[in-house]
Short mmCIF file of C-alpha atoms and ligand atoms in Angstrom, two decimals:
data_model
loop_
_atom_site.label_atom_id
_atom_site.label_comp_id
_atom_site.label_asym_id
_atom_site.label_seq_id
_atom_site.Cartn_x
_atom_site.Cartn_y
_atom_site.Cartn_z
CA MET B 247 -34.34 81.53 102.88
CA CYS B 248 -37.49 80.33 101.12
CA SER B 249 -37.71 81.20 97.45
CA GLY B 250 -40.87 83.30 97.17
CA GLN B 251 -43.77 82.87 99.59
CA CYS B 252 -43.07 80.66 102.61
CA ASN B 253 -45.91 78.94 104.49
CA PRO B 254 -44.95 77.96 108.02
CA PHE B 255 -46.81 75.47 110.24
CA PHE B 256 -46.14 75.25 113.95
CA GLY B 257 -46.99 72.25 116.12
CA THR B 258 -46.55 68.47 116.22
CA PHE B 259 -45.34 66.43 113.24
CA VAL B 260 -45.40 62.62 113.16
CA HIS B 261 -43.55 60.67 110.49
CA SER B 262 -41.18 57.76 109.84
CA THR B 263 -37.52 57.72 109.00
CA PRO B 264 -35.30 54.81 107.97
CA ARG B 265 -34.11 54.65 111.59
CA ALA B 266 -37.30 55.39 113.53
CA ALA B 267 -40.59 53.72 112.63
CA VAL B 268 -42.38 56.63 114.29
CA GLU B 269 -40.70 59.95 115.06
CA ILE B 270 -42.75 62.57 116.91
CA LEU B 271 -41.48 66.12 116.45
CA GLN B 272 -43.09 68.48 118.94
CA ASN B 273 -42.94 72.28 118.95
CA CYS B 274 -41.47 72.40 115.48
CA VAL B 275 -41.88 74.84 112.63
CA LEU B 276 -42.17 73.39 109.11
CA GLY B 277 -41.93 75.78 106.16
CA VAL B 278 -43.40 75.06 102.74
CA ASP B 279 -42.04 77.01 99.76
CA ASP B 280 -44.10 78.35 96.88
CA LYS B 281 -43.52 75.14 94.90
CA GLY B 282 -45.13 73.10 97.68
CA LYS B 283 -41.80 71.65 98.84
CA ILE B 284 -40.62 71.39 102.42
CA ALA B 285 -38.11 74.22 102.82
CA PHE B 286 -37.16 73.62 106.44
CA ILE B 287 -38.23 71.83 109.58
CA GLU B 288 -36.79 73.21 112.78
CA LYS B 289 -37.29 72.94 116.50
CA HIS B 290 -39.06 76.10 117.59
CA GLN B 291 -36.82 78.16 119.82
CA ASP B 292 -37.21 81.70 118.72
CA VAL B 293 -39.86 82.27 116.06
CA VAL B 294 -38.60 85.78 115.35
CA SER B 295 -35.11 84.60 114.40
CA LEU B 296 -36.56 81.67 112.43
CA SER B 297 -38.76 84.13 110.52
CA GLU B 298 -35.72 86.28 109.72
CA ILE B 299 -33.63 83.31 108.59
CA TRP B 300 -36.37 81.81 106.41
CA GLY B 301 -38.11 85.00 105.31
CA PHE B 302 -41.67 84.74 106.62
CA GLU B 303 -43.88 86.95 108.79
CA THR B 304 -44.59 85.54 112.24
CA SER B 305 -48.25 86.41 111.61
CA ASP B 306 -48.19 83.89 108.71
CA ILE B 307 -47.61 80.94 111.03
CA ARG B 308 -50.42 78.41 111.02
CA GLN B 309 -50.56 77.02 114.51
CA LEU B 310 -51.84 73.46 114.93
CA GLY B 311 -54.22 72.90 117.82
CA GLN B 312 -53.27 71.11 121.02
CA TYR B 313 -54.81 67.87 119.73
CA GLU B 314 -53.66 68.18 116.16
CA PHE B 315 -50.66 66.90 114.26
CA LEU B 316 -49.46 66.60 110.71
CA MET B 317 -48.47 63.22 109.26
CA PRO B 318 -47.44 62.26 105.71
CA GLY B 319 -50.24 61.45 103.32
CA MET B 320 -50.86 57.72 103.05
CA VAL B 321 -49.86 55.75 99.95
CA ASP B 322 -52.21 53.08 98.60
CA THR B 323 -49.84 50.95 96.54
CA HIS B 324 -52.57 48.81 94.95
CA ILE B 325 -56.18 49.69 94.29
CA HIS B 326 -58.55 48.84 91.43
CA ALA B 327 -60.44 52.09 90.87
CA SER B 328 -62.68 50.23 88.44
CA GLN B 329 -63.87 47.80 91.12
CA TYR B 330 -64.96 50.41 93.65
CA SER B 331 -68.62 50.15 92.62
CA TYR B 332 -68.94 46.69 94.18
CA ALA B 333 -66.63 47.05 97.15
CA GLY B 334 -67.99 45.15 100.12
CA THR B 335 -69.92 42.64 98.01
CA ALA B 336 -69.03 39.56 96.02
CA LEU B 337 -66.45 38.17 98.41
CA ASP B 338 -67.72 34.59 98.32
CA LEU B 339 -65.50 33.11 95.62
CA PRO B 340 -61.77 32.44 95.31
CA LEU B 341 -59.68 34.59 93.00
CA LEU B 342 -60.05 32.97 89.57
CA GLU B 343 -63.81 32.38 89.88
CA TRP B 344 -64.21 35.80 91.49
CA LEU B 345 -62.54 37.42 88.45
CA ASN B 346 -64.75 35.60 85.95
CA THR B 347 -68.01 35.94 87.84
CA TYR B 348 -67.88 39.48 89.18
CA THR B 349 -64.84 41.44 88.07
CA PHE B 350 -64.64 41.06 84.31
CA PRO B 351 -68.36 41.84 83.71
CA VAL B 352 -68.12 45.04 85.78
CA GLU B 353 -64.88 46.16 84.15
CA ALA B 354 -66.46 45.75 80.71
CA LYS B 355 -68.83 48.60 81.61
CA TYR B 356 -66.00 51.16 81.46
CA LYS B 357 -66.46 51.61 77.75
CA ASP B 358 -69.30 53.88 78.96
CA LEU B 359 -67.62 57.13 80.00
CA ASP B 360 -70.59 58.28 82.11
CA PHE B 361 -70.34 55.14 84.20
CA ALA B 362 -66.57 55.60 84.46
CA ASN B 363 -66.94 59.24 85.45
CA ASP B 364 -69.35 58.38 88.26
CA VAL B 365 -67.26 55.58 89.79
CA TYR B 366 -63.87 57.23 89.28
CA THR B 367 -65.06 60.51 90.81
CA LYS B 368 -66.34 58.63 93.83
CA VAL B 369 -63.25 56.48 94.32
CA VAL B 370 -60.84 59.44 94.11
CA ARG B 371 -62.92 61.50 96.53
CA ARG B 372 -63.46 58.61 98.93
CA THR B 373 -59.79 57.62 99.09
CA LEU B 374 -58.74 61.25 99.60
CA LYS B 375 -61.29 61.52 102.41
CA ASN B 376 -59.61 58.50 103.99
CA GLY B 377 -56.17 60.11 103.80
CA THR B 378 -54.79 58.50 100.63
CA THR B 379 -52.86 61.31 98.98
CA THR B 380 -51.09 58.91 96.59
CA ALA B 381 -52.73 55.94 94.87
CA CYS B 382 -51.41 53.35 92.43
CA TYR B 383 -54.51 52.54 90.40
CA PHE B 384 -55.54 49.75 88.09
CA ALA B 385 -58.11 51.12 85.64
CA THR B 386 -59.39 48.89 82.81
CA ILE B 387 -58.50 48.15 79.20
CA HIS B 388 -60.39 51.30 78.08
CA THR B 389 -58.08 54.15 77.12
CA ASP B 390 -60.59 57.01 77.41
CA ALA B 391 -61.82 55.91 80.81
CA SER B 392 -58.24 55.43 82.06
CA LEU B 393 -57.32 58.93 80.91
CA LEU B 394 -60.42 60.21 82.68
CA LEU B 395 -59.23 58.60 85.93
CA GLY B 396 -55.93 60.47 85.58
CA GLU B 397 -57.77 63.71 84.89
CA LEU B 398 -60.00 63.26 87.96
CA ALA B 399 -57.07 62.44 90.27
CA ASP B 400 -55.35 65.60 89.02
CA ARG B 401 -58.51 67.69 89.45
CA PHE B 402 -59.07 66.57 93.04
CA GLY B 403 -55.38 66.87 93.94
CA GLN B 404 -54.41 63.24 94.36
CA ARG B 405 -51.00 62.00 93.23
CA ALA B 406 -51.56 58.88 91.16
CA LEU B 407 -50.08 56.18 89.02
CA VAL B 408 -52.79 55.13 86.58
CA GLY B 409 -52.54 51.81 84.83
CA LYS B 410 -54.10 51.02 81.51
CA VAL B 411 -52.11 48.39 79.70
CA CYS B 412 -49.76 49.97 77.12
CA MET B 413 -50.78 53.50 78.15
CA ASP B 414 -48.09 56.08 77.56
CA TYR B 415 -49.04 59.67 78.37
CA ASN B 416 -47.60 62.21 80.72
CA SER B 417 -49.71 65.32 80.86
CA TYR B 418 -50.09 65.93 84.63
CA PRO B 419 -47.16 66.45 86.97
CA ASN B 420 -48.64 64.33 89.76
CA VAL B 421 -50.25 61.67 87.60
CA LYS B 422 -48.10 59.15 85.74
CA PRO B 423 -48.76 56.11 83.60
CA VAL B 424 -47.93 52.67 84.93
CA VAL B 425 -47.49 49.69 82.63
CA THR B 426 -50.09 47.19 83.80
CA PRO B 427 -50.11 43.59 82.68
CA ARG B 428 -53.10 42.30 84.65
CA PHE B 429 -51.31 39.11 85.77
CA ALA B 430 -49.38 36.33 84.06
CA PRO B 431 -52.42 34.07 83.42
CA SER B 432 -54.16 36.73 81.33
CA CYS B 433 -51.13 37.78 79.26
CA SER B 434 -49.35 36.02 76.43
CA SER B 435 -45.58 35.85 76.46
CA SER B 436 -45.41 38.29 73.55
CA LEU B 437 -47.62 40.84 75.33
CA LEU B 438 -45.46 40.58 78.46
CA SER B 439 -42.30 41.08 76.37
CA GLU B 440 -43.70 44.13 74.62
CA LEU B 441 -44.78 45.65 77.94
CA GLY B 442 -41.33 44.97 79.41
CA GLU B 443 -39.78 46.76 76.47
CA ILE B 444 -42.13 49.74 76.74
CA ALA B 445 -41.46 50.03 80.48
CA ASN B 446 -37.69 49.90 80.07
CA ASN B 447 -37.43 52.14 77.02
CA ASN B 448 -39.57 54.81 78.65
CA LYS B 449 -38.45 54.32 82.26
CA LEU B 450 -42.06 53.72 83.29
CA HIS B 451 -43.49 52.20 86.43
CA VAL B 452 -44.83 48.63 86.24
CA GLN B 453 -47.58 47.02 88.31
CA SER B 454 -49.15 43.60 88.30
CA HIS B 455 -50.26 40.74 90.55
CA ILE B 456 -48.12 37.84 91.71
CA SER B 457 -48.59 34.63 93.72
CA GLU B 458 -51.87 35.73 95.23
CA ASN B 459 -53.42 32.30 95.68
CA LYS B 460 -52.15 28.75 95.28
CA GLU B 461 -54.44 27.82 92.39
CA GLU B 462 -53.12 30.79 90.43
CA VAL B 463 -49.51 29.80 91.16
CA GLU B 464 -50.23 26.29 89.83
CA LEU B 465 -51.93 27.75 86.76
CA VAL B 466 -48.87 29.89 85.99
CA LYS B 467 -46.66 26.79 86.20
CA THR B 468 -48.73 25.12 83.49
CA LEU B 469 -48.95 28.26 81.32
CA PHE B 470 -45.23 29.06 81.48
CA PRO B 471 -43.51 25.65 81.76
CA GLY B 472 -40.16 27.15 80.73
CA CYS B 473 -40.08 29.44 83.78
CA LYS B 474 -38.72 28.37 87.14
CA SER B 475 -41.30 30.30 89.16
CA TYR B 476 -44.03 32.94 88.92
CA THR B 477 -41.33 35.56 89.62
CA ASP B 478 -39.22 34.10 86.83
CA VAL B 479 -42.07 34.75 84.37
CA TYR B 480 -41.92 38.50 85.04
CA LEU B 481 -38.10 38.46 85.28
CA LYS B 482 -37.76 36.77 81.87
CA HIS B 483 -40.02 39.43 80.33
CA ASN B 484 -37.99 42.32 81.81
CA LEU B 485 -40.85 43.46 84.00
CA LEU B 486 -38.97 43.41 87.31
CA THR B 487 -37.30 46.78 87.71
CA ASP B 488 -36.74 49.25 90.53
CA ARG B 489 -40.02 50.90 89.45
CA THR B 490 -42.07 47.69 89.69
CA VAL B 491 -44.72 46.95 92.32
CA MET B 492 -46.32 43.51 92.48
CA ALA B 493 -49.49 43.01 94.51
CA HIS B 494 -49.99 40.21 97.06
CA GLY B 495 -46.99 37.84 96.82
CA CYS B 496 -48.53 35.65 99.54
CA HIS B 497 -46.89 32.49 98.22
CA LEU B 498 -43.50 33.81 97.07
CA THR B 499 -40.55 31.63 98.08
CA ASP B 500 -37.39 32.98 99.67
CA GLU B 501 -35.63 32.41 96.35
CA GLU B 502 -38.19 34.59 94.60
CA LEU B 503 -37.89 37.30 97.26
CA GLU B 504 -34.16 37.31 96.58
CA ILE B 505 -34.94 38.19 92.94
CA PHE B 506 -37.20 41.01 94.12
CA ARG B 507 -34.34 42.38 96.21
CA GLU B 508 -31.80 42.10 93.40
CA THR B 509 -34.03 43.85 90.88
CA GLY B 510 -35.32 46.49 93.35
CA SER B 511 -38.92 45.42 92.77
CA ALA B 512 -41.50 45.97 95.49
CA VAL B 513 -44.38 44.05 97.04
CA SER B 514 -47.78 45.61 97.75
CA HIS B 515 -49.30 43.89 100.78
CA CYS B 516 -53.11 43.76 100.54
CA PRO B 517 -54.25 42.04 103.74
CA ASN B 518 -57.97 42.80 103.53
CA SER B 519 -58.18 41.22 100.09
CA ASN B 520 -55.93 38.29 101.04
CA ILE B 521 -58.32 37.34 103.84
CA SER B 522 -61.58 38.37 102.12
CA ILE B 523 -61.12 36.09 99.14
CA CYS B 524 -59.11 33.52 101.11
CA SER B 525 -55.89 33.95 99.12
CA GLY B 526 -53.26 33.58 101.83
CA MET B 527 -51.35 35.42 104.53
CA LEU B 528 -48.23 37.27 103.46
CA ASN B 529 -45.39 37.07 105.99
CA VAL B 530 -44.40 40.76 105.87
CA ARG B 531 -41.60 40.23 108.39
CA ASN B 532 -39.98 37.73 106.06
CA VAL B 533 -40.29 40.12 103.11
CA LEU B 534 -38.70 42.93 105.12
CA ASN B 535 -35.94 40.59 106.34
CA HIS B 536 -35.11 40.02 102.67
CA ASN B 537 -34.72 43.80 102.23
CA VAL B 538 -37.52 43.89 99.70
CA LYS B 539 -39.42 47.19 99.46
CA LEU B 540 -42.99 46.85 100.75
CA GLY B 541 -46.04 49.12 100.87
CA LEU B 542 -49.68 48.53 101.77
CA GLY B 543 -52.64 48.35 99.39
CA THR B 544 -56.40 48.21 99.79
CA ASP B 545 -56.90 46.13 96.61
CA VAL B 546 -60.48 47.32 96.26
CA ALA B 547 -62.64 45.29 95.52
CA GLY B 548 -60.91 42.04 96.50
CA GLY B 549 -60.47 44.10 99.66
CA TYR B 550 -63.75 45.57 100.80
CA SER B 551 -62.42 48.81 102.28
CA PRO B 552 -60.95 51.80 100.42
CA SER B 553 -59.33 53.01 103.66
CA MET B 554 -55.59 52.82 104.23
CA LEU B 555 -56.27 52.88 107.95
CA ASP B 556 -58.14 49.63 107.41
CA ALA B 557 -55.12 48.30 105.47
CA MET B 558 -52.95 49.17 108.49
CA ARG B 559 -55.29 47.37 110.91
CA ARG B 560 -55.54 44.29 108.67
CA THR B 561 -51.74 44.24 108.36
CA LEU B 562 -51.52 43.98 112.13
CA ASP B 563 -54.25 41.30 112.21
CA THR B 564 -52.47 39.10 109.68
CA SER B 565 -49.16 39.56 111.47
CA LYS B 566 -50.79 38.55 114.75
CA ALA B 567 -52.46 35.54 113.13
CA LEU B 568 -49.00 34.44 111.96
CA THR B 569 -47.74 34.81 115.53
CA ILE B 570 -50.64 32.67 116.78
CA GLN B 571 -49.60 29.99 114.29
CA ASP B 572 -45.91 30.33 115.16
CA PRO B 573 -44.96 32.06 118.41
CA GLN B 574 -41.42 32.57 117.03
CA HIS B 575 -42.83 34.96 114.42
CA LYS B 576 -41.91 38.55 115.29
CA THR B 577 -45.20 40.45 115.18
CA LEU B 578 -45.20 43.80 113.39
CA SER B 579 -45.61 46.81 115.67
CA PHE B 580 -48.14 49.53 114.92
CA GLU B 581 -45.20 51.91 114.48
CA GLU B 582 -43.78 49.69 111.74
CA VAL B 583 -47.18 49.52 110.07
CA PHE B 584 -47.44 53.33 110.15
CA ARG B 585 -44.12 53.42 108.33
CA LEU B 586 -45.34 50.89 105.74
CA ALA B 587 -48.43 53.04 105.03
CA THR B 588 -46.35 56.17 104.44
CA LEU B 589 -42.60 55.92 103.82
CA GLY B 590 -42.79 52.23 102.83
CA GLY B 591 -45.46 52.98 100.24
CA SER B 592 -43.43 55.80 98.77
CA GLU B 593 -40.43 53.46 98.45
CA ALA B 594 -42.56 50.73 96.91
CA LEU B 595 -43.69 53.18 94.22
CA SER B 596 -40.18 54.66 93.83
CA LEU B 597 -41.57 58.03 94.81
CA ASP B 598 -39.55 58.34 98.01
CA ASP B 599 -37.47 61.14 96.51
CA GLN B 600 -40.72 63.17 96.46
CA ILE B 601 -43.00 61.95 99.28
CA GLY B 602 -43.23 59.60 102.27
CA ASN B 603 -41.93 61.70 105.18
CA PHE B 604 -41.07 65.22 106.23
CA VAL B 605 -37.64 65.81 104.73
CA VAL B 606 -36.37 69.07 103.30
CA GLY B 607 -36.71 69.10 99.52
CA LYS B 608 -39.60 66.61 99.39
CA ASP B 609 -43.12 67.70 98.50
CA PHE B 610 -45.26 68.84 101.41
CA ASP B 611 -47.75 65.96 101.17
CA ALA B 612 -49.48 65.81 104.52
CA LEU B 613 -52.60 64.99 106.48
CA ARG B 614 -53.77 67.31 109.22
CA VAL B 615 -55.19 65.05 111.91
CA ASN B 616 -57.30 66.35 114.77
CA VAL B 617 -58.06 63.73 117.39
CA CYS B 618 -60.37 66.03 119.32
CA VAL B 619 -63.03 67.27 116.91
CA PRO B 620 -66.51 67.86 118.36
CA ASP B 621 -68.54 64.64 118.12
CA GLY B 622 -65.40 62.84 116.95
CA PRO B 623 -64.99 59.08 117.10
CA ILE B 624 -62.65 58.87 120.11
CA ASP B 625 -62.58 60.13 123.68
CA LEU B 626 -59.52 61.70 125.22
CA PHE B 627 -58.52 61.36 128.86
CA PRO B 628 -56.53 63.66 131.13
CA GLY B 629 -52.78 63.40 130.81
CA GLU B 630 -52.81 62.02 127.27
CA GLY B 631 -50.30 63.54 124.88
CA PRO B 632 -48.69 62.42 121.66
CA LYS B 633 -46.25 60.19 123.50
CA VAL B 634 -48.65 58.79 126.10
CA ARG B 635 -50.66 55.74 125.13
CA GLN B 636 -49.63 56.36 121.52
CA SER B 637 -51.67 53.46 120.28
CA SER B 638 -54.90 55.35 120.94
CA TYR B 639 -53.99 57.75 118.14
CA TRP B 640 -53.69 55.11 115.49
CA SER B 641 -56.21 52.56 116.62
CA PHE B 642 -59.27 54.71 116.58
CA LEU B 643 -58.92 57.21 113.78
CA PRO B 644 -62.12 57.18 111.72
CA SER B 645 -62.51 55.71 108.28
CA TYR B 646 -65.23 56.89 105.97
N1 LIG S 711 -55.42 39.13 89.74
C1 LIG S 711 -55.72 39.49 88.47
N2 LIG S 711 -56.66 40.45 88.43
C2 LIG S 711 -56.97 40.70 89.71
C3 LIG S 711 -57.90 41.59 90.33
O1 LIG S 711 -58.63 42.35 89.69
N3 LIG S 711 -57.93 41.57 91.69
C4 LIG S 711 -57.14 40.76 92.44
N4 LIG S 711 -57.23 40.79 93.77
N5 LIG S 711 -56.29 39.89 91.89
C5 LIG S 711 -56.21 39.87 90.53
FE1 LIG S 712 -55.50 43.59 92.72
#
């Protein structure tokens, strides 16, 4: 029985489970309780008895159309909200020059709250429009503007982790602070230690960048000569926890991935950015084989697209490029990439007890997808259903 009002949906549900990269549930009824949690998900046999068991009126059922389905909201595990204003430009320099030339001057503008309000409103709305219901954001060093980003995510209904270094506030249920050392080259050892302490004492999430390009890895070696590796820098400063997500990791060694697994830290794979600013190609298969948690990120504006669907496509591209280089490489399937964009992302952000797939007790965090809207971006052909030519569903969904 649902406690209070129960909202039932009837139709097709597509999600991932630990066993199945894509599970398609047809003719099912999913009930959402008055707290927005999934109360039940059952194969539809007899709606009348289901309505009696779960306490809803059959007239309350929201029936999905023949060409519609629900899927979990997508999780962007790494996006710089503050860089959205120049997404799609300034991709002609490698990381360290790119930061100095383009990024730092733009981020300095966030002391102006009007500027922040304009960009942050647009990035939250745009990512929601692209199906990102959860985002792990980098803001800037400005406290007021970072708080504003949290307020806007809350207002527009996006779950978010918002990172302003040393931030520690907790006023929205779906918006949380994330301790955010930018990356090792821009933080002193004492700052990293203090952030590690804050994160551990307050059980906070941590996000940063790691091993994005080779020049940066070499720079970290010279800046932290006492550390065995880039990973060791964060490990020594107590920043690798089971609530940590590190972006990129293109050049992590197997030994470093082992440390990620042991500490429960996650990698955010940002393939658009990795190619756009020529950083490297992460071998996702190798990361997964090490049992390291992995989600996908857009990394706006190193990545030029705010769309998670783009992140999924670029993940496949990079995986295929690795197969071209080495035919022994086991290419990722689109089903696996769907899982990385949803369940994988929720695991990477340690939010998988709340979101990521359709499981009783989790929040009902879903996208309603209609592949047959008038003037839509794809054409359907006779005989196509959810299980026929599945790839057409994922390859051609629009991004805005
Ligand atoms: N490393 C440190 N800062 C940044 C940033 O803003 N973007 C990317 N892609 N890498 C970084
Ligand atoms: Fe980044």
